Coordinates of C-alpha atoms (C1' of nucleotides) in Angstrom, one line a residue:
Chain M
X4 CA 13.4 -14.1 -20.3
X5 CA 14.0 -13.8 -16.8
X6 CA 13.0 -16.4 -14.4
X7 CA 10.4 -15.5 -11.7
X8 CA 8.2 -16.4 -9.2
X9 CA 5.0 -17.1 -11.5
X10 CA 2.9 -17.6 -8.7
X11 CA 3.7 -14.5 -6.7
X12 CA 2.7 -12.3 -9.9
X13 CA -0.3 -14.2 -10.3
X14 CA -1.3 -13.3 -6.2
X15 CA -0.6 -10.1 -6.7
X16 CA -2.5 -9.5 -9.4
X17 CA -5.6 -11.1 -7.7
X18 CA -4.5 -8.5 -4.8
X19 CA -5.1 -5.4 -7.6
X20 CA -8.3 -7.2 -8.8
X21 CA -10.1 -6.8 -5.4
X22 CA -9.1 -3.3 -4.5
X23 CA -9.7 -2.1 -7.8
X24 CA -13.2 -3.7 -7.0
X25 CA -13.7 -1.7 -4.6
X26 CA -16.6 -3.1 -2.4
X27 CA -16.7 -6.7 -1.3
X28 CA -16.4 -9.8 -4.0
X29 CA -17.1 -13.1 -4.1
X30 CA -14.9 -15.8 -5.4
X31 CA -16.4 -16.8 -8.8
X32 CA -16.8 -12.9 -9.8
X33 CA -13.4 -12.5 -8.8
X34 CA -12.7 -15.7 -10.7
X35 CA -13.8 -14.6 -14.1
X36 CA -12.8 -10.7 -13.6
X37 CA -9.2 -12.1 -13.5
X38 CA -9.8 -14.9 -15.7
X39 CA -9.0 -18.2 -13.7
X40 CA -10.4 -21.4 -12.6
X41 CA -12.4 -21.3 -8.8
X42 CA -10.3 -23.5 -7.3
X43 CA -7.6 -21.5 -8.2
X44 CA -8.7 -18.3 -6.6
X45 CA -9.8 -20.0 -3.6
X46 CA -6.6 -21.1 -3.0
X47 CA -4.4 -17.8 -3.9
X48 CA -7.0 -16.0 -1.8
X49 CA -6.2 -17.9 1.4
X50 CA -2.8 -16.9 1.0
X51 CA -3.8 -13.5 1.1
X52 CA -6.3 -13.8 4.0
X53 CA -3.2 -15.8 5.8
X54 CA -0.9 -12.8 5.3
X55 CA -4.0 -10.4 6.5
X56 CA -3.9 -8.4 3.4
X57 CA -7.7 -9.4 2.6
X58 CA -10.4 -9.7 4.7
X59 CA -13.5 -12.2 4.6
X60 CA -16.8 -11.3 5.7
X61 CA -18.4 -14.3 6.8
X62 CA -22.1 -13.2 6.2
X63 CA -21.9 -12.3 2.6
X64 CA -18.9 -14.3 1.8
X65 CA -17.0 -11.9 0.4
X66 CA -13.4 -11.0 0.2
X67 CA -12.2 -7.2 0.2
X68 CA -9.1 -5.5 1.3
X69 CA -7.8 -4.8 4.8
X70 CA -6.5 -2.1 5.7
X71 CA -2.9 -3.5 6.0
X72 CA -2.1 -2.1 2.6
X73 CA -3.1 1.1 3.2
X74 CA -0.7 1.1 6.1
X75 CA 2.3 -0.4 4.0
X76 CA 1.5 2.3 1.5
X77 CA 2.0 4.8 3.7
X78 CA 5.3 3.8 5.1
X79 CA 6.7 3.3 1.1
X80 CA 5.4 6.8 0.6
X81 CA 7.2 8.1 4.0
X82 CA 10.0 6.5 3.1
X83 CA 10.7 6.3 -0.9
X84 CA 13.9 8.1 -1.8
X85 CA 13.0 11.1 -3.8
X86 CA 10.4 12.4 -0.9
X87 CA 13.7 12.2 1.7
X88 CA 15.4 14.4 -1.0
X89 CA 13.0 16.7 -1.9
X90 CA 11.8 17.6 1.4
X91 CA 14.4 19.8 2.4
X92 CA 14.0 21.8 -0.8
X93 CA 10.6 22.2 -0.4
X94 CA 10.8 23.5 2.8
X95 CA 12.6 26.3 1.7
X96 CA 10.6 26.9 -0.8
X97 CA 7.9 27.5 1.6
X98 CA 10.1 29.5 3.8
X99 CA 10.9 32.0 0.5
X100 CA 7.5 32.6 -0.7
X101 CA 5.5 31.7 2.4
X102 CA 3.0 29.3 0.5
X103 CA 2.5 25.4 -0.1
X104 CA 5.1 23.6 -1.6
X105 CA 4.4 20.5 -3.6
X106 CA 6.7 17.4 -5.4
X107 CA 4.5 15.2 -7.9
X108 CA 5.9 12.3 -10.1
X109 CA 4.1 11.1 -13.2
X110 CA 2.3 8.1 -12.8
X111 CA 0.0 6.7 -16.0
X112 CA -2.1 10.1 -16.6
X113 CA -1.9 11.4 -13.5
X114 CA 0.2 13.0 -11.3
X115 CA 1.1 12.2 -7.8
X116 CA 1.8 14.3 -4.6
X117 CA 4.8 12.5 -3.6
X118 CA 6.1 15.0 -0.9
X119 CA 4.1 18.4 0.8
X120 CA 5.4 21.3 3.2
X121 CA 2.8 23.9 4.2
X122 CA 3.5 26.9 5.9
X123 CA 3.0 27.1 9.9
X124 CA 0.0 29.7 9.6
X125 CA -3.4 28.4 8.8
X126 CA -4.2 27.7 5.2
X127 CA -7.8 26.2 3.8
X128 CA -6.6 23.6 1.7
X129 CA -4.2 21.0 2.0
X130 CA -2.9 18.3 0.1
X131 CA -2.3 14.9 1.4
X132 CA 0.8 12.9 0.5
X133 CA 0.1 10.5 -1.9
X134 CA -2.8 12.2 -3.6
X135 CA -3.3 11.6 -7.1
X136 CA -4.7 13.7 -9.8
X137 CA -5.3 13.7 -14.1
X138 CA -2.5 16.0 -14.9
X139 CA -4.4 18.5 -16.7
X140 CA -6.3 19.3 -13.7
X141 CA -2.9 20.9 -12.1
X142 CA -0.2 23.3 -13.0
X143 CA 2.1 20.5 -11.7
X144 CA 0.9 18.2 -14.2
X145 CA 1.2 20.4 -17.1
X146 CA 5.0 21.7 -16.0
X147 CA 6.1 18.0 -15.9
X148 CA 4.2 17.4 -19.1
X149 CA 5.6 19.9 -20.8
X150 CA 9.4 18.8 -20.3
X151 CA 8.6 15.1 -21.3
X152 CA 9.9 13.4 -25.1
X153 CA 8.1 14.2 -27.3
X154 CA 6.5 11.1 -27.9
X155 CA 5.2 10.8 -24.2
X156 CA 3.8 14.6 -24.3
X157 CA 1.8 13.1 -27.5
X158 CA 0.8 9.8 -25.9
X159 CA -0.5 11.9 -22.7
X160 CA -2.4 14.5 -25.0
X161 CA -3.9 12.0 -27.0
X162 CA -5.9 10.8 -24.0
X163 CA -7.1 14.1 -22.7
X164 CA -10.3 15.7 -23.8
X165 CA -9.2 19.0 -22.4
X166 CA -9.5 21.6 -24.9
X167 CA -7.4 24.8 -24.0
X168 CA -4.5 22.3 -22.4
X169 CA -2.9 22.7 -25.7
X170 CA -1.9 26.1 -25.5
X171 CA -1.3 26.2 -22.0
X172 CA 1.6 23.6 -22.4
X173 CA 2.6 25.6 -25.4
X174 CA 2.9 28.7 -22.8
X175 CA 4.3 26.9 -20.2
X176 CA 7.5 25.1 -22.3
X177 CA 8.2 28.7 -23.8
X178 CA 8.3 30.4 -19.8
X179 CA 9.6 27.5 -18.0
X180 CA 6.9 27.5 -16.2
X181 CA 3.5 26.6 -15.7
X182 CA 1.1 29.3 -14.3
X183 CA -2.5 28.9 -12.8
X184 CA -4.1 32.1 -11.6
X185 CA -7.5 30.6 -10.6
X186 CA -7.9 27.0 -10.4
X187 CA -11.3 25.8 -11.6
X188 CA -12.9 24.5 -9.1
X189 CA -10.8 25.1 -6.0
X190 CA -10.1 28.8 -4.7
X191 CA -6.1 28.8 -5.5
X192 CA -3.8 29.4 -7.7
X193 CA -0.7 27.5 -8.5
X194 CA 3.2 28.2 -9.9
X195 CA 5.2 25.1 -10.8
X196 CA 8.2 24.0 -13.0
X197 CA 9.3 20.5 -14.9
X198 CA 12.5 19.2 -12.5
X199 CA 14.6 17.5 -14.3
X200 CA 17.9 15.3 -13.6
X201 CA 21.5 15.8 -14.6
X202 CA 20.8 13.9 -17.9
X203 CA 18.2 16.2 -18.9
X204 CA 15.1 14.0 -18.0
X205 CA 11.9 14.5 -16.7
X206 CA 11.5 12.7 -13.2
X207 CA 8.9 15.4 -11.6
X208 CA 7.1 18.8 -11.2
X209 CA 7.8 21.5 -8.1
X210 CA 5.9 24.3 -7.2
X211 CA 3.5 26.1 -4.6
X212 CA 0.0 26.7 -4.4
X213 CA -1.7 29.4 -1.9
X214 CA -5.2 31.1 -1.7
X215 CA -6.5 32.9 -5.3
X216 CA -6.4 35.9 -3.7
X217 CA -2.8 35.9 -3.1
X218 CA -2.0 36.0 -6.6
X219 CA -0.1 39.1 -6.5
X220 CA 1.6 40.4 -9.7
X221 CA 3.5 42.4 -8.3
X222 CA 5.1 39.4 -5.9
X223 CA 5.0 37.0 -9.3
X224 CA 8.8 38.0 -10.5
X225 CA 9.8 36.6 -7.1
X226 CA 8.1 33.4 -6.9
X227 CA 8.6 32.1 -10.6
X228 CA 12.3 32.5 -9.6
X229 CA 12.0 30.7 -6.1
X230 CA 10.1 28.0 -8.0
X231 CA 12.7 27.6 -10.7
X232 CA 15.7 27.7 -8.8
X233 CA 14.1 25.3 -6.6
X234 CA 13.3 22.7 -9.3
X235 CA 17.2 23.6 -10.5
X236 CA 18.5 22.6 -6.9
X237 CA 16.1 19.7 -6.8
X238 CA 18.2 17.2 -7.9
X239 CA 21.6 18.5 -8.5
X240 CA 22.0 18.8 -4.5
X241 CA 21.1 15.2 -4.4
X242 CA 23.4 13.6 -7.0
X243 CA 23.7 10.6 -5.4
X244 CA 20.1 9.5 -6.0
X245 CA 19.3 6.7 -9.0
X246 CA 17.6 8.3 -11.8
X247 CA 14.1 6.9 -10.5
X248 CA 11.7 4.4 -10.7
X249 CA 12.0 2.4 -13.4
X250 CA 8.2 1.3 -13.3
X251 CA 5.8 4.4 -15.0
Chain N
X270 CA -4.4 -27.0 7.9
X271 CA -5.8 -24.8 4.4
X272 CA -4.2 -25.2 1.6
X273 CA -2.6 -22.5 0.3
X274 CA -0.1 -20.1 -2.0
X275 CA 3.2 -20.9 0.0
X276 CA 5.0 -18.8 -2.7
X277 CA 2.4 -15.7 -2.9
X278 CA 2.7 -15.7 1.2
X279 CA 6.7 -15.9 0.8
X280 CA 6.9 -13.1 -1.7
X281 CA 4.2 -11.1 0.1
X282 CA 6.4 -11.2 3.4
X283 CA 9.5 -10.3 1.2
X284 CA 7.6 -7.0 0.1
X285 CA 7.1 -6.3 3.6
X286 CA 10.2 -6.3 4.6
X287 CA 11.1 -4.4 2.1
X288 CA 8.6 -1.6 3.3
X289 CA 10.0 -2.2 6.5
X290 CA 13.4 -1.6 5.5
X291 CA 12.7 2.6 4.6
X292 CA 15.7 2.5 2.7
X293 CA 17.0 0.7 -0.8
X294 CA 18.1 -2.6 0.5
X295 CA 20.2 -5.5 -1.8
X296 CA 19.6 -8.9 -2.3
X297 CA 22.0 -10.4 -0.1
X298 CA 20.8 -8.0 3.1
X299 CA 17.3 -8.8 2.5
X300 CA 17.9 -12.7 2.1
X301 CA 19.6 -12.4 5.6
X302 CA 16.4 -10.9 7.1
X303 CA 13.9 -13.1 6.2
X304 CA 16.3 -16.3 6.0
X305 CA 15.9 -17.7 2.9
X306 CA 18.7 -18.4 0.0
X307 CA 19.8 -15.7 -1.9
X308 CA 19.0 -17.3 -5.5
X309 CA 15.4 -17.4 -3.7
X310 CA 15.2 -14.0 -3.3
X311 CA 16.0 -13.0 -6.0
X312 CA 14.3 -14.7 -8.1
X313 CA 11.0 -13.8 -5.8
X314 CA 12.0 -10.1 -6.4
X315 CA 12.3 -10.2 -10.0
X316 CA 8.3 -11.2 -9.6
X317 CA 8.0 -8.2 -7.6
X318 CA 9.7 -5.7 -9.9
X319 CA 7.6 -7.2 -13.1
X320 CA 4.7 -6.2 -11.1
X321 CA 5.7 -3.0 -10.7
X322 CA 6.0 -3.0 -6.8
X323 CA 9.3 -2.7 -6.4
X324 CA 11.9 -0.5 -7.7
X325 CA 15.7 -0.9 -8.7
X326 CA 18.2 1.6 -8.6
X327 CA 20.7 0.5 -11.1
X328 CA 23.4 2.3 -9.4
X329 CA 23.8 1.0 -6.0
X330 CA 21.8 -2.3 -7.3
X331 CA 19.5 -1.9 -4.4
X332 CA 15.8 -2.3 -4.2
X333 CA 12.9 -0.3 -2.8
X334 CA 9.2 0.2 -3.2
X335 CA 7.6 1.8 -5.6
X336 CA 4.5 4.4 -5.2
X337 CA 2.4 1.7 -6.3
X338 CA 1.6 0.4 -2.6
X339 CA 0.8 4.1 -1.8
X340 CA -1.8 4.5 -4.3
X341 CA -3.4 0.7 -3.7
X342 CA -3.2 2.0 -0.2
X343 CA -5.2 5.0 -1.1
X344 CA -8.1 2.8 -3.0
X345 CA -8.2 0.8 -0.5
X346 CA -8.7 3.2 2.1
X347 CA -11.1 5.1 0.1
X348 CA -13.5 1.7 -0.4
X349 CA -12.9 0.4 3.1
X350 CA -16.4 -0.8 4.0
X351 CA -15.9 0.9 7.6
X352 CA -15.4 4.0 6.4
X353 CA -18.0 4.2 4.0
X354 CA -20.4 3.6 6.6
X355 CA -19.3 5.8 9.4
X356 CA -18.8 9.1 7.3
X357 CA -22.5 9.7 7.1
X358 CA -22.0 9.8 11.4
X359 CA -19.0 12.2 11.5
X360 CA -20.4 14.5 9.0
X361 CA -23.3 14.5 11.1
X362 CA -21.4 15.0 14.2
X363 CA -19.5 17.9 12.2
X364 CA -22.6 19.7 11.8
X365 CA -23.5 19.2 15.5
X366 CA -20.3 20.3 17.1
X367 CA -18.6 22.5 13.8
X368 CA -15.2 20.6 15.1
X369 CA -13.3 18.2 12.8
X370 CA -14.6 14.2 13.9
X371 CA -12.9 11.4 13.4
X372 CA -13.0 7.4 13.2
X373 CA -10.1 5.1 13.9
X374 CA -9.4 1.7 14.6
X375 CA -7.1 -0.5 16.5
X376 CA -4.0 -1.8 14.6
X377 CA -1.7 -3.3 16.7
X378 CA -0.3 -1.1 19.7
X379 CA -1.8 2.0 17.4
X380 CA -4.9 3.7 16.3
X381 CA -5.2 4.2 12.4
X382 CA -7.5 7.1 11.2
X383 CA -10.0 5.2 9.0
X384 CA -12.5 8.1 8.2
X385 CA -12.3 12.3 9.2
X386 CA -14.7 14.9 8.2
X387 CA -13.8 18.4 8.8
X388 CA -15.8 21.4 9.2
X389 CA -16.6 23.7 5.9
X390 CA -14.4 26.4 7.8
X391 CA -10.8 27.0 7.3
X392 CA -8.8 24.2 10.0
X393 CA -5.3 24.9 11.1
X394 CA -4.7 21.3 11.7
X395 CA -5.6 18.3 8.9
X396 CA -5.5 14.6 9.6
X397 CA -4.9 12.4 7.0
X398 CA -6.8 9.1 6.3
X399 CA -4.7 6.2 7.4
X400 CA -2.7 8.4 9.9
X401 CA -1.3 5.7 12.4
X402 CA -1.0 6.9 16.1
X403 CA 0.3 5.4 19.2
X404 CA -2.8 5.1 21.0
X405 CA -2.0 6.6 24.4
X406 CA -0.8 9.3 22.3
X407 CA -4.5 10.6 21.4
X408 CA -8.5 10.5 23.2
X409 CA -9.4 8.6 20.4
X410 CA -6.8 5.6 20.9
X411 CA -7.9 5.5 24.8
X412 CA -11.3 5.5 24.2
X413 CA -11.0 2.7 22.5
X414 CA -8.4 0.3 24.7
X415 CA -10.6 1.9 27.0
X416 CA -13.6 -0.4 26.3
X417 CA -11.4 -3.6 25.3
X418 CA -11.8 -6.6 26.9
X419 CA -9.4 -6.9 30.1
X420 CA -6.6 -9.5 28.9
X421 CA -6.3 -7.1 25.8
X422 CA -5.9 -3.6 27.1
X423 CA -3.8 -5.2 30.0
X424 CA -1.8 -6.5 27.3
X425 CA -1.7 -3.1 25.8
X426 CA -0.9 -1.4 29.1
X427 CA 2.1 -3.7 29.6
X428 CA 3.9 -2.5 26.6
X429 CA 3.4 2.0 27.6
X430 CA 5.7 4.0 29.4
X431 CA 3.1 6.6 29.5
X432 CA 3.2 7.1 33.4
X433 CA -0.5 9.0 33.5
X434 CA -2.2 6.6 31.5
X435 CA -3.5 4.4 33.7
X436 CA -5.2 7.1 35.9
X437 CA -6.4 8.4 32.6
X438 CA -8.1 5.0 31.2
X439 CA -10.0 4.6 34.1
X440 CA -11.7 7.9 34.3
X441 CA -12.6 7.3 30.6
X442 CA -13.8 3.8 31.4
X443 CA -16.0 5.5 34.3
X444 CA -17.2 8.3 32.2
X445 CA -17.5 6.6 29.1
X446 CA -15.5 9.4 27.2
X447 CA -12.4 10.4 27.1
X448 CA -11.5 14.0 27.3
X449 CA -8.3 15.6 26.6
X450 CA -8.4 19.8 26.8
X451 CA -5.0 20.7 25.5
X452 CA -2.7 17.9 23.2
X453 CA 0.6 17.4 24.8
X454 CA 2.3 18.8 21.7
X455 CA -0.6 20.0 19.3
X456 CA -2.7 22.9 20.6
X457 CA -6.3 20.8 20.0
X458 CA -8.7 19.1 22.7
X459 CA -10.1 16.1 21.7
X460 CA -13.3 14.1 23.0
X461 CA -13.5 10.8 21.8
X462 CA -16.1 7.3 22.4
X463 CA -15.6 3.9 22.0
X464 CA -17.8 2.3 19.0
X465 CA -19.0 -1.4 19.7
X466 CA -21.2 -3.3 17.8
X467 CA -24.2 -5.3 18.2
X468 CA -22.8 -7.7 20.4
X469 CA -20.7 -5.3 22.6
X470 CA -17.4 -6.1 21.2
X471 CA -15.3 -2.6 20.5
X472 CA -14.4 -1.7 17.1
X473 CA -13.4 1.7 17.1
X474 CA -13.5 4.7 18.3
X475 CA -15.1 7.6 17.4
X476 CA -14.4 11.2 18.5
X477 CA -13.8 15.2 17.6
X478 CA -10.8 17.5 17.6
X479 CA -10.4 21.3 17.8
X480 CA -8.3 24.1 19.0
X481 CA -8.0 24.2 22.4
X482 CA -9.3 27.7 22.6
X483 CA -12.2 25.9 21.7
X484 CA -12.3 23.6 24.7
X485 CA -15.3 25.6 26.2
X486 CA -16.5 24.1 29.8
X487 CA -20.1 25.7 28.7
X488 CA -20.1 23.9 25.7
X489 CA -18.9 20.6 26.7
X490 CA -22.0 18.7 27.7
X491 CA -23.3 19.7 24.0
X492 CA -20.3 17.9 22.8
X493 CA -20.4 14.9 24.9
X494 CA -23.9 14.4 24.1
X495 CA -22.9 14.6 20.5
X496 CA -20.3 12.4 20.5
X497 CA -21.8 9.6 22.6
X498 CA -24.8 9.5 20.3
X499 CA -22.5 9.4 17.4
X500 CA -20.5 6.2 18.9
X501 CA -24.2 5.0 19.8
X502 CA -25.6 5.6 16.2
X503 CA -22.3 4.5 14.4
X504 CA -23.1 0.6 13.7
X505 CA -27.0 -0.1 14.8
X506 CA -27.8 2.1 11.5
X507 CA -25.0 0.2 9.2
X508 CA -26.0 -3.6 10.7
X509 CA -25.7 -4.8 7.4
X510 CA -22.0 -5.0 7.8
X511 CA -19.9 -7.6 9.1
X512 CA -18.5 -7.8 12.6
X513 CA -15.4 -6.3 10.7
X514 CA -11.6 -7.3 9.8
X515 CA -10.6 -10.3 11.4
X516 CA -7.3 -9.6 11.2
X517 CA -6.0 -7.0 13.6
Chain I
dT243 C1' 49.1 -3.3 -6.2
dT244 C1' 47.5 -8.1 -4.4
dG245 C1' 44.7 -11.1 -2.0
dT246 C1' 40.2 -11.9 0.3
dT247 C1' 35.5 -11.4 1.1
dT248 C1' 31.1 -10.2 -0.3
dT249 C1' 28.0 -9.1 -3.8
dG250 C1' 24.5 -10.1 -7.6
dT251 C1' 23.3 -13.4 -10.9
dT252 C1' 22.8 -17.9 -13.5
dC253 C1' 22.4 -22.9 -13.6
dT254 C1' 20.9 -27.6 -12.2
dA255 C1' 18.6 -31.8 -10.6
dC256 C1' 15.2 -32.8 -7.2
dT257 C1' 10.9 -32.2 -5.2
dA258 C1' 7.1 -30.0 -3.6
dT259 C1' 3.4 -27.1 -5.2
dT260 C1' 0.3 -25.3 -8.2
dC261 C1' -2.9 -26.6 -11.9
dA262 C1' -7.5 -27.5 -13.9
dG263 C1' -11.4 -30.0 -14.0
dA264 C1' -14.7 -32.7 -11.6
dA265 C1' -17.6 -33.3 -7.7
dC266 C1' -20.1 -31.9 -3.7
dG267 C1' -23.6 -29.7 -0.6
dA268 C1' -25.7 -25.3 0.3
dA269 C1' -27.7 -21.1 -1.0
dA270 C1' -30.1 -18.3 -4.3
dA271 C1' -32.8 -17.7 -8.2
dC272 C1' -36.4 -19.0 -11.0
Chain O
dG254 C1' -39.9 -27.8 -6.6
dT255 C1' -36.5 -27.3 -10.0
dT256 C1' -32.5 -25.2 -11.8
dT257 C1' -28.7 -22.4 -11.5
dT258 C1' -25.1 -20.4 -9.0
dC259 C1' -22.2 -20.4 -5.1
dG260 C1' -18.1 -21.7 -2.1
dT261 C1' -15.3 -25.4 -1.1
dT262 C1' -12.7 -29.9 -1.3
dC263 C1' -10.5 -33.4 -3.8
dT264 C1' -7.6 -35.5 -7.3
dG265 C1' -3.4 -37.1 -10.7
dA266 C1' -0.5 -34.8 -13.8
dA267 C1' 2.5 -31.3 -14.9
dT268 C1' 4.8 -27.4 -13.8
dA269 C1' 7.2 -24.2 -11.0
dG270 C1' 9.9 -23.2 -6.9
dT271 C1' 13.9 -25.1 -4.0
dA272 C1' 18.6 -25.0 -2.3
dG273 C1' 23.0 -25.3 -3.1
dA274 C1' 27.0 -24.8 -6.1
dA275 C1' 29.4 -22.0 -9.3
dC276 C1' 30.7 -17.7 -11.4
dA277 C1' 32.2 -13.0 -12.4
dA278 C1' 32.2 -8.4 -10.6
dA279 C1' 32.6 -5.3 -6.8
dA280 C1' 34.0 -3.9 -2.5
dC281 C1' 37.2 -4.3 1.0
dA282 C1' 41.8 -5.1 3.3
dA283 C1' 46.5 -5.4 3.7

DNA sequence: TTGTTTTGTTCTACTATTCAGAACGAAAAC
DNA sequence: GTTTTCGTTCTGAATAGTAGAACAAAACAA
């Protein structure tokens, strides 16, 4: 076993335990959520206040996040490798079909906007960076789904309660891509494809999403092929890239 | 002096400056920056990496975040006890006006976008939560130094190159909003309030943006009106809150 | 190639820090 | 008014982090 900082993990953990909370917690619940002695938390939880990652309302007595975190997190999510790389591919993406272009990574069951380019024109609905949704609510999801082991794929499906998802992953692994005429609840459709490295593994999903109306058959041809060749170009312009995180 | 997690505050400012970094960063490099031994470091990472916050690319045998800050960072924005109070007021102040609204607070020399509410309509321009601005750079971050105590917006001031932004805090100060018709580089106006609590200490500020088409001189006393109440209305209806982060 | 420097990693004895439970007054709940 | 729960401080004992040396493997230079 490797050593490490026992301590740090521990904080950290306490960290998690109060945003997962989500509204502001005393010490003793916080205590027994995470399964440690009073004095304990008290004394991890100064830490934190110290580096300004919680906050302490004095009234109630309750600890909760600051927003420091959500700062940090966006600075990992500007920064963090695969959006620097995938950003120029989605841009032309956009440029060739004229609609948003969108790079998710698979994290637990859901699937995360790591990177976004949107045309210059007006468009309803956009997606922030960093967004995270199940993966069966999105064509992305099921694209990147549908191009994991085996194993995973039955993991992931095991968990859903989706009924039809089964047969749209079966259509999506025989095309090569995943297609979403009408989304349920929001007015667009979507086009995406698994990306894949040079080893043949799954490390994401590309593809674009525009109004429902715009689902044009007759411009479909084009776009499947933008959106493929742009999941093919994905990573083999970027070689010099690690295979990914090695965390989810 | 508290007693506290020396190792949890080490490792939490070795994450940090890892965030900072923006780029995969080795051992040896990062023991440099925040001076401490390299057998320290690494052993404080390995914590890190266990907890899934940091990455490793096993090629260049470098280090960076993972997305796991990002999506703390979006919980923790989502929960923020600010936020959940004020987006009853800028829906409210959506209706009013039909232009996007906006809260933000001071971080540093910057303005973070806590809370927006946008109109039903379709928007050319989206701000995301947690969107960190220079303040001089929008109404809403001079509405705000605006109303600061003297020793911190001099402070504040000290640190700009903005040549017009001294003529343009005062006018603010004097009219108690601050008005900007046409964005230096977007094409939106924005109007913007300071927010202050109980006890007349600023904590925010709180404002709309549109296209400047939009900036109508007919309309404009409407929208003051609106957005003065707004900053008025913001924390006497949510008292039950603490005087906020003390941090920051 | 060869030699030199820098890298990431492991090991160790020393020491400082965290641990866990008890104890306390102050609020809340009953 | 009594009991329970709360946040906080205090301990000795035990553990976990410290800093430096040592090492092989890369990277670099000549």
């Amino acid at each position: 076993m490797v050593k490490m900082d026992s301590t740090l993990l521990k904080g950290l953990t306490l960290l998690e335990a109060i945003v997962a909370e989500g509204h502001p917690i005393g010490i003793s619940a916080l205590a027994r959520r995470v399964d440690l002695p009073k004095s304990n938390v008290h004394r991890s939880i100064s830490a934190l206040r110290e580096g300004g990652y919680v906050n302490f309302d004095a009234e109630s007595r309750r600890y909760y996040p600051s927003l420091k975190l959500a700062q940090m997190g966006r600075r990992v999510n500007a920064g963090f490798p695969f959006r620097m790389a995938i950003l120029p591919v989605l841009r032309e993406l956009v440029a060739a079909t004229g609609e948003s272009a969108h790079f998710v990574l698979l994290d637990g069951d859901s699937v995360v906007f790591v990177a976004n380019a949107r045309p210059d024109t007006t468009v309803a609905s956009v997606i922030p960076d960093s967004l995270s949704l199940r993966w069966e609510d999105t064509a992305l999801g099921v694209a990147l789904v549908s191009a994991l082991p085996p194993e995973d794929r039955a993991r992931l499906l095991a968990r859903t309660e989706t009924p039809t998802i089964r047969d749209w992953l079966a259509r999506t692994e025989r095309d090569g891509i995943a297609q979403l005429p009408r989304h349920a609840t929001r007015r667009i459709f979507e086009l995406a494809a698994p990306v894949r490295s040079g080893w043949d593994t799954v490390i994401g999903a590309i593809g674009i999403t525009g109004p429902s109306m715009r689902f044009d058959d007759a411009k479909l041809p084009d776009r499947i092929s933008a959106v493929t060749s742009a999941a093919r170009i994905a990573f083999t312009a970027h070689e010099g890239l690690s295979a990914g995180p090695d965390h989810g």
